[in-house]
Amino acid sequence: MWEYLQRNRVGLAAAVLLTVSLLLLTSSVRKYRNDPVGYLVLEALRPLQGAVAAGWASVRTVWQSYIDLVGVREENLRLRQRLAELEHQTLRIAEILETDRRLAELLKFRTQFLGELQAAMIIGRDAFPAFGTVIISKGEADGVRKGMPVVSAQGVVGRILATSRHSARVLLITDHNSGVDALVQRTRARGIVVGTVDGRCTMKYVRREDAVAVGDRVITSGLDGIFPKGLLIGEVTQVTRGTRGLLQIAEVRPAAALDQLEEVLVLSPGTQWRGDTSESREDEKPASPGL
Amino acid sequence: MSVRQASLFVVYVLGALLVQTTIVPLLTRGAFTVDLLTIYVVYLGMRRHTVGAVVVAFFVGYLQDTISGTLYGLNAFATTLVYVTVYRISRHVWVDNAVSQIFVVGLADTLKHAVTGLVLAMAWGVERLGGWAAVASWSVVATGLLSPLIFAMLQRAEEVASPEGD
């Protein structure tokens, strides 16, 4: 018997302890009790757990700060990209709105003509600043021919200098080879508006006794057989009248901002201008229909 | 058991309880646990075939019960059962290499989780054990994989703590 117990002491001890465990288990299922050993273990572990928790919190704080920093950097980059996209979109929208406004103005202006017109975009400018020419997006295929007048909603632009199948060159009124028969709207004084090498316009061959003053509007006379009568060319900014001679010279600022133009109208031969009838353009009305 | 070995036991068990109640839950976020106490019980079951070792196995489980759960005796029962199982296996199978350690510890931890799961199912009902199997599975794998390292540490510490000639 003793020998059996000795030989199986581990198994017997395990059986006893398993039984004790089950007794503990069944008693604790009924009611949880506060164990003194558990109290001691908790007390023994508390400072260690506190230290580990504090250390972990520090590590986590440092790590989280690093992660946050990386996150902020990534978010900053993402927001910068988004901002750039939105700025690009804003520019596109503004551009679309501006184009829309110009085209609406041009369309409105177009209704004031009797005859065939071609709307064209300016697709190129003269490479040499001394020459005032631009290239437009319409050519012979669209009915554009040499000599046709070109206008914008603001005023006279120039005339067709040369054409190709799908584009054309326009000689601006500021080019020194350009000449437009013109009238001073207020006094009907007649002259020729020519371009200058430095890109301005002057009205030449105005009789000395004709009244011309700064601020007067200069319009096309229609006598050159190119431009319809009554189109606004520009405004007198300076009058030069010498002590001798029969003529005087007026400097004219073009009504159309020629260096900023993007769309123009090409007028077919025989096109007539009816004049502006809208209220908004009443004060800009260059000439009466009866001119 | 010498004083040094008893000190080693106390230090290891307290350290294991500390790690299991602080670092492991923080690292694994409750997805699984690493049962360092079971590894120790398996270590005892493979190397110490004495009544004292059974008592230690029981006490390890009991200590775990004091700070874990609400059922006193649950872990004590499980660790004692684990010890007995490993003790029986180690008498018939050579389990002194890393692979066999992983296998035995995995088996022992599976047994422990199965026993605790069974008891909890009986006490609370099966429906309250949702996710238990997944957590237990990952815990078995993690505990098994970590066991060769813990075994080596325990062996080294025991060599240092053992009186000369023991």
Short mmCIF file of C-alpha atoms in Angstrom, two decimals:
data_model
loop_
_atom_site.label_atom_id
_atom_site.label_comp_id
_atom_site.label_asym_id
_atom_site.label_seq_id
_atom_site.Cartn_x
_atom_site.Cartn_y
_atom_site.Cartn_z
CA MET A 1 0.00 0.00 0.00
CA TRP A 2 2.73 2.40 1.04
CA GLU A 3 4.70 1.40 -2.01
CA TYR A 4 1.70 2.12 -4.27
CA LEU A 5 1.28 5.52 -2.70
CA GLN A 6 4.98 6.21 -3.12
CA ARG A 7 4.94 5.14 -6.74
CA ASN A 8 1.89 7.17 -7.61
CA ARG A 9 2.41 10.14 -5.31
CA VAL A 10 2.47 12.66 -8.12
CA GLY A 11 -0.74 11.35 -9.61
CA LEU A 12 -2.40 11.17 -6.24
CA ALA A 13 -1.29 14.68 -5.31
CA ALA A 14 -2.63 15.90 -8.65
CA ALA A 15 -5.93 14.13 -8.01
CA VAL A 16 -6.23 15.78 -4.61
CA LEU A 17 -5.41 19.21 -6.02
CA LEU A 18 -7.80 18.73 -8.92
CA THR A 19 -10.50 17.93 -6.42
CA VAL A 20 -9.62 21.00 -4.38
CA SER A 21 -9.76 23.05 -7.57
CA LEU A 22 -13.19 21.74 -8.40
CA LEU A 23 -14.39 22.49 -4.90
CA LEU A 24 -13.03 26.02 -5.19
CA LEU A 25 -14.65 26.31 -8.57
CA THR A 26 -18.06 25.13 -7.48
CA SER A 27 -17.99 27.42 -4.45
CA SER A 28 -16.95 30.43 -6.50
CA VAL A 29 -19.64 29.75 -9.09
CA ARG A 30 -22.19 30.31 -6.35
CA LYS A 31 -20.52 33.38 -4.87
CA TYR A 32 -17.34 35.30 -5.65
CA ARG A 33 -15.21 35.77 -2.58
CA ASN A 34 -12.40 38.17 -1.93
CA ASP A 35 -9.34 36.00 -1.51
CA PRO A 36 -6.50 37.12 0.81
CA VAL A 37 -3.94 35.64 -1.58
CA GLY A 38 -5.46 37.64 -4.38
CA TYR A 39 -5.20 40.71 -2.20
CA LEU A 40 -1.48 40.10 -1.68
CA VAL A 41 -0.88 39.40 -5.34
CA LEU A 42 -2.68 42.54 -6.34
CA GLU A 43 -0.68 44.57 -3.86
CA ALA A 44 2.57 43.01 -5.01
CA LEU A 45 1.80 43.66 -8.66
CA ARG A 46 0.35 47.14 -8.26
CA PRO A 47 3.62 49.17 -8.29
CA LEU A 48 5.01 47.05 -11.11
CA GLN A 49 1.83 47.34 -13.11
CA GLY A 50 1.77 51.07 -12.42
CA ALA A 51 5.34 51.43 -13.62
CA VAL A 52 4.70 49.35 -16.74
CA ALA A 53 1.51 51.26 -17.48
CA ALA A 54 3.29 54.60 -17.05
CA GLY A 55 6.19 53.45 -19.20
CA TRP A 56 3.83 52.16 -21.82
CA ALA A 57 1.89 55.40 -21.75
CA SER A 58 5.12 57.32 -22.30
CA VAL A 59 6.14 55.07 -25.15
CA ARG A 60 2.68 55.30 -26.63
CA THR A 61 2.68 59.09 -26.29
CA VAL A 62 6.02 59.37 -28.05
CA TRP A 63 4.94 56.88 -30.70
CA GLN A 64 1.56 58.54 -31.14
CA SER A 65 3.26 61.92 -31.45
CA TYR A 66 5.47 60.49 -34.13
CA ILE A 67 2.51 58.90 -35.90
CA ASP A 68 0.57 62.15 -35.59
CA LEU A 69 3.52 64.04 -37.01
CA VAL A 70 3.72 61.68 -39.94
CA GLY A 71 -0.06 61.91 -40.30
CA VAL A 72 0.03 65.69 -40.20
CA ARG A 73 2.76 65.74 -42.80
CA GLU A 74 0.80 63.42 -45.06
CA GLU A 75 -2.39 65.35 -44.48
CA ASN A 76 -0.55 68.59 -45.14
CA LEU A 77 0.73 67.20 -48.42
CA ARG A 78 -2.72 65.91 -49.32
CA LEU A 79 -4.33 69.25 -48.49
CA ARG A 80 -1.71 71.11 -50.48
CA GLN A 81 -2.45 68.92 -53.47
CA ARG A 82 -6.16 69.44 -52.95
CA LEU A 83 -5.63 73.17 -52.67
CA ALA A 84 -3.64 73.17 -55.89
CA GLU A 85 -6.41 71.21 -57.60
CA LEU A 86 -9.05 73.59 -56.32
CA GLU A 87 -7.01 76.61 -57.35
CA HIS A 88 -6.67 75.08 -60.78
CA GLN A 89 -10.41 74.44 -60.89
CA THR A 90 -11.12 77.97 -59.69
CA LEU A 91 -8.92 79.34 -62.42
CA ARG A 92 -10.67 77.16 -64.98
CA ILE A 93 -14.08 78.26 -63.76
CA ALA A 94 -13.04 81.90 -63.78
CA GLU A 95 -11.66 81.43 -67.26
CA ILE A 96 -14.87 79.78 -68.41
CA LEU A 97 -16.94 82.57 -66.90
CA GLU A 98 -14.73 85.20 -68.48
CA THR A 99 -14.92 83.47 -71.84
CA ASP A 100 -18.64 83.15 -71.45
CA ARG A 101 -18.93 86.85 -70.72
CA ARG A 102 -16.82 87.78 -73.73
CA LEU A 103 -18.68 85.46 -76.04
CA ALA A 104 -22.03 86.75 -74.81
CA GLU A 105 -20.83 90.28 -75.45
CA LEU A 106 -19.60 89.29 -78.87
CA LEU A 107 -22.87 87.54 -79.64
CA LYS A 108 -24.80 90.60 -78.60
CA PHE A 109 -22.54 92.73 -80.70
CA ARG A 110 -23.01 90.40 -83.62
CA THR A 111 -26.75 90.95 -83.68
CA GLN A 112 -26.12 94.57 -84.48
CA PHE A 113 -24.85 93.77 -87.94
CA LEU A 114 -26.80 93.08 -91.07
CA GLY A 115 -24.85 90.60 -93.10
CA GLU A 116 -22.70 87.55 -92.69
CA LEU A 117 -20.18 87.41 -89.85
CA GLN A 118 -17.63 84.91 -88.75
CA ALA A 119 -16.61 84.63 -85.14
CA ALA A 120 -12.99 83.66 -84.80
CA MET A 121 -10.48 83.14 -82.04
CA ILE A 122 -7.11 84.79 -81.99
CA ILE A 123 -4.71 81.91 -82.05
CA GLY A 124 -1.44 83.71 -82.61
CA ARG A 125 0.30 87.04 -82.45
CA ASP A 126 3.09 88.61 -84.38
CA ALA A 127 6.49 87.45 -83.27
CA PHE A 128 8.01 90.84 -84.00
CA PRO A 129 6.62 93.63 -81.80
CA ALA A 130 7.04 96.30 -84.46
CA PHE A 131 4.32 94.69 -86.51
CA GLY A 132 0.73 94.68 -85.43
CA THR A 133 -0.74 91.46 -86.79
CA VAL A 134 -2.57 88.57 -85.23
CA ILE A 135 -3.60 85.14 -86.50
CA ILE A 136 -7.21 84.04 -86.24
CA SER A 137 -8.79 80.60 -86.33
CA LYS A 138 -10.89 81.07 -89.44
CA GLY A 139 -9.68 80.96 -93.02
CA GLU A 140 -10.77 80.56 -96.59
CA ALA A 141 -12.72 77.42 -95.74
CA ASP A 142 -14.92 79.58 -93.55
CA GLY A 143 -15.37 82.28 -96.16
CA VAL A 144 -12.70 84.62 -94.83
CA ARG A 145 -11.07 86.63 -97.58
CA LYS A 146 -8.32 89.19 -97.79
CA GLY A 147 -9.44 92.74 -96.97
CA MET A 148 -12.42 91.78 -94.81
CA PRO A 149 -12.86 94.02 -91.79
CA VAL A 150 -12.33 92.57 -88.33
CA VAL A 151 -14.05 93.99 -85.29
CA SER A 152 -14.62 93.20 -81.66
CA ALA A 153 -17.37 94.19 -79.30
CA GLN A 154 -15.27 97.15 -78.22
CA GLY A 155 -14.48 98.48 -81.64
CA VAL A 156 -12.51 98.14 -84.86
CA VAL A 157 -9.65 95.64 -84.78
CA GLY A 158 -8.22 95.64 -88.28
CA ARG A 159 -8.62 93.87 -91.60
CA ILE A 160 -7.67 90.54 -93.09
CA LEU A 161 -4.13 90.73 -94.43
CA ALA A 162 -3.63 87.20 -95.67
CA THR A 163 -5.51 83.94 -95.55
CA SER A 164 -4.84 80.25 -95.57
CA ARG A 165 -7.30 77.40 -95.73
CA HIS A 166 -8.14 77.43 -92.04
CA SER A 167 -6.61 80.60 -90.62
CA ALA A 168 -5.92 84.17 -91.49
CA ARG A 169 -3.67 87.05 -90.54
CA VAL A 170 -5.23 90.29 -89.40
CA LEU A 171 -3.55 93.65 -89.82
CA LEU A 172 -4.37 95.60 -86.68
CA ILE A 173 -5.23 99.26 -86.84
CA THR A 174 -2.15 99.96 -84.74
CA ASP A 175 0.19 98.59 -87.41
CA HIS A 176 2.01 101.33 -89.26
CA ASN A 177 0.76 99.91 -92.57
CA SER A 178 -2.86 100.22 -91.54
CA GLY A 179 -5.15 103.05 -92.60
CA VAL A 180 -8.85 103.49 -91.83
CA ASP A 181 -11.00 106.30 -93.16
CA ALA A 182 -12.49 107.92 -90.06
CA LEU A 183 -14.68 110.65 -88.67
CA VAL A 184 -14.70 112.52 -85.42
CA GLN A 185 -18.16 111.66 -84.19
CA ARG A 186 -18.96 114.98 -82.58
CA THR A 187 -17.82 117.37 -85.37
CA ARG A 188 -17.77 115.01 -88.39
CA ALA A 189 -14.18 116.03 -89.02
CA ARG A 190 -12.63 113.57 -91.42
CA GLY A 191 -9.21 111.97 -91.48
CA ILE A 192 -7.27 108.73 -91.80
CA VAL A 193 -6.46 106.66 -88.70
CA VAL A 194 -3.06 105.07 -89.20
CA GLY A 195 -0.91 102.94 -87.00
CA THR A 196 2.52 103.86 -85.70
CA VAL A 197 5.65 101.83 -85.27
CA ASP A 198 5.29 101.94 -81.50
CA GLY A 199 1.79 100.44 -81.63
CA ARG A 200 -0.39 103.50 -81.28
CA CYS A 201 -2.88 105.21 -83.65
CA THR A 202 -2.97 108.71 -85.01
CA MET A 203 -5.63 110.42 -87.03
CA LYS A 204 -3.98 112.24 -89.90
CA TYR A 205 -5.11 114.55 -92.61
CA VAL A 206 -7.62 116.37 -90.43
CA ARG A 207 -8.18 119.88 -91.65
CA ARG A 208 -6.79 122.50 -89.36
CA GLU A 209 -10.06 124.38 -89.04
CA ASP A 210 -12.01 121.24 -87.98
CA ALA A 211 -12.78 121.02 -84.33
CA VAL A 212 -11.09 118.08 -82.65
CA ALA A 213 -10.72 117.82 -78.93
CA VAL A 214 -9.40 115.34 -76.41
CA GLY A 215 -12.10 112.86 -75.57
CA ASP A 216 -13.79 112.96 -78.93
CA ARG A 217 -14.80 109.60 -80.32
CA VAL A 218 -13.46 108.52 -83.64
CA ILE A 219 -15.59 106.27 -85.85
CA THR A 220 -15.31 104.68 -89.25
CA SER A 221 -16.59 106.77 -92.15
CA GLY A 222 -17.36 103.85 -94.46
CA LEU A 223 -15.73 105.69 -97.31
CA ASP A 224 -12.76 103.35 -97.61
CA GLY A 225 -15.05 100.56 -98.80
CA ILE A 226 -13.75 98.22 -96.13
CA PHE A 227 -15.34 99.06 -92.78
CA PRO A 228 -19.05 99.71 -92.36
CA LYS A 229 -19.92 103.23 -91.36
CA GLY A 230 -20.18 104.16 -87.69
CA LEU A 231 -17.91 101.59 -86.00
CA LEU A 232 -16.00 102.93 -83.05
CA ILE A 233 -12.27 103.18 -83.64
CA GLY A 234 -11.18 104.93 -80.50
CA GLU A 235 -10.94 108.13 -78.54
CA VAL A 236 -8.81 111.19 -79.07
CA THR A 237 -6.19 111.52 -76.37
CA GLN A 238 -4.08 114.33 -77.76
CA VAL A 239 -4.38 116.94 -80.55
CA THR A 240 -1.33 118.41 -82.24
CA ARG A 241 -1.92 121.56 -84.20
CA GLY A 242 1.16 123.31 -85.51
CA THR A 243 1.55 127.05 -86.10
CA ARG A 244 1.74 126.52 -89.79
CA GLY A 245 0.21 124.12 -92.31
CA LEU A 246 -3.28 123.08 -93.31
CA LEU A 247 -3.67 119.97 -91.21
CA GLN A 248 -3.68 118.81 -87.63
CA ILE A 249 -2.96 115.42 -86.07
CA ALA A 250 -4.92 113.71 -83.32
CA GLU A 251 -3.61 110.83 -81.28
CA VAL A 252 -6.25 108.12 -80.93
CA ARG A 253 -6.41 105.39 -78.30
CA PRO A 254 -8.05 102.30 -79.87
CA ALA A 255 -11.32 101.32 -78.27
CA ALA A 256 -10.50 97.65 -78.60
CA ALA A 257 -7.79 96.40 -76.29
CA LEU A 258 -5.84 94.91 -79.14
CA ASP A 259 -3.18 93.28 -77.03
CA GLN A 260 -5.79 91.49 -74.93
CA LEU A 261 -8.24 90.38 -77.60
CA GLU A 262 -9.22 86.72 -77.72
CA GLU A 263 -12.27 86.65 -79.98
CA VAL A 264 -13.14 88.77 -83.01
CA LEU A 265 -15.77 89.02 -85.70
CA VAL A 266 -14.88 88.97 -89.37
CA LEU A 267 -17.38 90.94 -91.43
CA SER A 268 -18.29 89.87 -94.92
CA PRO A 269 -18.35 92.45 -97.71
CA GLY A 270 -21.53 94.47 -97.68
CA THR A 271 -22.21 93.96 -94.00
CA GLN A 272 -23.85 96.97 -92.43
CA TRP A 273 -23.84 98.07 -88.86
CA ARG A 274 -27.26 98.86 -87.41
CA GLY A 275 -25.94 100.45 -84.27
CA ASP A 276 -26.43 99.45 -80.66
CA THR A 277 -30.02 99.63 -79.39
CA SER A 278 -29.47 98.30 -75.91
CA GLU A 279 -29.66 100.59 -72.90
CA SER A 280 -26.43 99.28 -71.43
CA ARG A 281 -24.43 100.46 -74.33
CA GLU A 282 -26.26 103.73 -74.77
CA ASP A 283 -23.41 105.84 -73.50
CA GLU A 284 -20.92 104.00 -75.72
CA LYS A 285 -22.96 104.44 -78.83
CA PRO A 286 -20.44 105.56 -81.39
CA ALA A 287 -22.77 106.86 -84.01
CA SER A 288 -26.40 107.31 -84.77
CA PRO A 289 -28.08 105.11 -87.38
CA GLY A 290 -28.46 108.11 -89.55
CA LEU A 291 -24.74 108.57 -90.05
CA MET B 1 13.38 23.06 -3.78
CA SER B 2 16.11 25.42 -2.63
CA VAL B 3 15.58 29.00 -1.60
CA ARG B 4 17.09 30.15 -4.87
CA GLN B 5 14.74 27.98 -6.84
CA ALA B 6 11.80 29.20 -4.81
CA SER B 7 12.92 32.76 -5.45
CA LEU B 8 13.17 31.96 -9.16
CA PHE B 9 9.63 30.59 -9.05
CA VAL B 10 8.30 33.72 -7.32
CA VAL B 11 10.14 36.07 -9.64
CA TYR B 12 9.04 34.19 -12.75
CA VAL B 13 5.41 33.87 -11.72
CA LEU B 14 5.14 37.50 -10.67
CA GLY B 15 6.95 38.58 -13.82
CA ALA B 16 4.68 36.42 -15.95
CA LEU B 17 1.58 37.76 -14.23
CA LEU B 18 2.87 41.28 -14.72
CA VAL B 19 3.60 40.76 -18.41
CA GLN B 20 0.32 38.95 -19.01
CA THR B 21 -1.70 41.68 -17.32
CA THR B 22 0.10 44.71 -18.76
CA ILE B 23 2.32 44.41 -21.82
CA VAL B 24 0.65 41.53 -23.66
CA PRO B 25 -2.89 43.01 -23.59
CA LEU B 26 -1.49 46.36 -24.68
CA LEU B 27 0.44 44.84 -27.54
CA THR B 28 -2.19 42.41 -28.75
CA ARG B 29 -5.18 44.64 -27.93
CA GLY B 30 -7.03 41.65 -26.55
CA ALA B 31 -6.88 39.67 -29.77
CA PHE B 32 -4.96 36.89 -28.05
CA THR B 33 -2.67 36.33 -25.11
CA VAL B 34 0.64 34.64 -24.44
CA ASP B 35 0.24 32.20 -21.57
CA LEU B 36 3.62 32.38 -19.87
CA LEU B 37 2.32 30.58 -16.78
CA THR B 38 1.26 27.58 -18.85
CA ILE B 39 4.72 27.44 -20.37
CA TYR B 40 6.13 27.29 -16.85
CA VAL B 41 3.71 24.53 -15.89
CA VAL B 42 4.70 22.55 -18.98
CA TYR B 43 8.34 23.12 -18.10
CA LEU B 44 7.67 21.66 -14.68
CA GLY B 45 5.70 18.78 -16.12
CA MET B 46 8.56 17.88 -18.45
CA ARG B 47 11.36 18.22 -15.95
CA ARG B 48 10.06 18.01 -12.41
CA HIS B 49 8.18 14.89 -11.53
CA THR B 50 7.59 15.58 -7.87
CA VAL B 51 4.68 16.32 -5.58
CA GLY B 52 6.15 19.80 -5.06
CA ALA B 53 5.90 20.44 -8.80
CA VAL B 54 2.21 19.48 -8.78
CA VAL B 55 1.63 21.88 -5.91
CA VAL B 56 3.49 24.61 -7.77
CA ALA B 57 1.38 23.95 -10.88
CA PHE B 58 -1.76 24.19 -8.78
CA PHE B 59 -0.50 27.35 -7.07
CA VAL B 60 0.40 28.96 -10.39
CA GLY B 61 -3.16 28.46 -11.56
CA TYR B 62 -4.50 29.64 -8.25
CA LEU B 63 -2.44 32.84 -8.45
CA GLN B 64 -3.81 33.43 -11.89
CA ASP B 65 -7.29 32.92 -10.51
CA THR B 66 -6.70 35.64 -7.92
CA ILE B 67 -6.28 38.33 -10.55
CA SER B 68 -8.15 36.85 -13.48
CA GLY B 69 -11.83 36.24 -13.89
CA THR B 70 -14.38 35.51 -11.22
CA LEU B 71 -14.12 31.75 -10.92
CA TYR B 72 -11.67 30.66 -8.25
CA GLY B 73 -10.14 27.30 -9.04
CA LEU B 74 -10.69 27.49 -12.79
CA ASN B 75 -7.04 28.09 -13.71
CA ALA B 76 -5.86 26.03 -10.77
CA PHE B 77 -7.82 23.09 -12.11
CA ALA B 78 -6.60 23.69 -15.65
CA THR B 79 -2.91 24.08 -14.77
CA THR B 80 -2.98 21.02 -12.54
CA LEU B 81 -4.56 19.07 -15.36
CA VAL B 82 -1.97 20.44 -17.78
CA TYR B 83 0.82 19.41 -15.46
CA VAL B 84 -0.52 15.88 -15.11
CA THR B 85 -0.96 15.55 -18.88
CA VAL B 86 2.54 16.76 -19.68
CA TYR B 87 3.94 14.68 -16.88
CA ARG B 88 2.32 11.59 -18.42
CA ILE B 89 3.49 12.46 -21.94
CA SER B 90 7.04 13.21 -20.88
CA ARG B 91 7.35 9.76 -19.34
CA HIS B 92 6.77 8.16 -22.72
CA VAL B 93 7.91 10.69 -25.33
CA TRP B 94 11.23 12.49 -25.71
CA VAL B 95 10.32 16.15 -25.57
CA ASP B 96 13.54 18.07 -25.23
CA ASN B 97 13.91 19.91 -28.52
CA ALA B 98 12.35 23.13 -29.75
CA VAL B 99 9.82 21.53 -32.07
CA SER B 100 8.56 19.09 -29.47
CA GLN B 101 8.44 21.94 -26.93
CA ILE B 102 6.29 23.98 -29.26
CA PHE B 103 4.09 20.97 -29.89
CA VAL B 104 3.69 20.04 -26.24
CA VAL B 105 3.14 23.59 -25.07
CA GLY B 106 0.63 24.08 -27.87
CA LEU B 107 -1.13 20.91 -26.85
CA ALA B 108 -1.05 21.89 -23.18
CA ASP B 109 -2.40 25.36 -23.90
CA THR B 110 -5.10 23.84 -26.09
CA LEU B 111 -6.04 21.58 -23.21
CA LYS B 112 -6.09 24.51 -20.81
CA HIS B 113 -8.28 26.60 -23.09
CA ALA B 114 -10.53 23.64 -23.76
CA VAL B 115 -10.99 22.99 -20.05
CA THR B 116 -11.60 26.63 -19.20
CA GLY B 117 -13.90 26.98 -22.18
CA LEU B 118 -15.84 23.93 -21.14
CA VAL B 119 -16.17 25.12 -17.56
CA LEU B 120 -17.20 28.61 -18.67
CA ALA B 121 -19.71 27.14 -21.08
CA MET B 122 -21.18 25.13 -18.24
CA ALA B 123 -21.19 28.10 -15.89
CA TRP B 124 -22.34 30.84 -18.27
CA GLY B 125 -23.72 29.07 -21.30
CA VAL B 126 -22.24 28.55 -24.76
CA GLU B 127 -23.77 31.69 -26.21
CA ARG B 128 -21.56 33.89 -24.03
CA LEU B 129 -18.35 32.40 -25.44
CA GLY B 130 -18.51 34.09 -28.84
CA GLY B 131 -15.03 34.53 -30.28
CA TRP B 132 -13.49 32.30 -27.63
CA ALA B 133 -12.22 29.78 -30.19
CA ALA B 134 -10.43 32.41 -32.28
CA VAL B 135 -8.78 34.01 -29.28
CA ALA B 136 -7.81 30.60 -27.91
CA SER B 137 -6.37 29.48 -31.25
CA TRP B 138 -4.14 32.52 -31.62
CA SER B 139 -3.12 32.24 -27.99
CA VAL B 140 -2.13 28.59 -28.46
CA VAL B 141 -0.03 29.47 -31.50
CA ALA B 142 1.65 32.45 -29.83
CA THR B 143 2.32 30.56 -26.61
CA GLY B 144 3.70 27.56 -28.46
CA LEU B 145 6.01 29.64 -30.62
CA LEU B 146 7.34 31.52 -27.63
CA SER B 147 7.93 28.43 -25.53
CA PRO B 148 11.47 27.45 -26.71
CA LEU B 149 12.72 30.89 -25.71
CA ILE B 150 11.04 30.72 -22.29
CA PHE B 151 12.29 27.18 -21.80
CA ALA B 152 15.86 28.30 -22.52
CA MET B 153 15.53 31.21 -20.12
CA LEU B 154 14.09 29.03 -17.38
CA GLN B 155 16.76 26.42 -17.85
CA ARG B 156 19.51 29.02 -17.70
CA ALA B 157 17.97 30.67 -14.65
CA GLU B 158 17.58 27.30 -12.93
CA GLU B 159 21.21 26.48 -13.60
CA VAL B 160 22.25 29.74 -12.04
CA ALA B 161 19.89 29.26 -9.08
CA SER B 162 20.74 25.63 -8.42
CA PRO B 163 23.14 24.87 -5.54
CA GLU B 164 26.44 23.47 -6.69
CA GLY B 165 26.24 19.75 -7.35
CA ASP B 166 22.45 19.72 -7.43
#
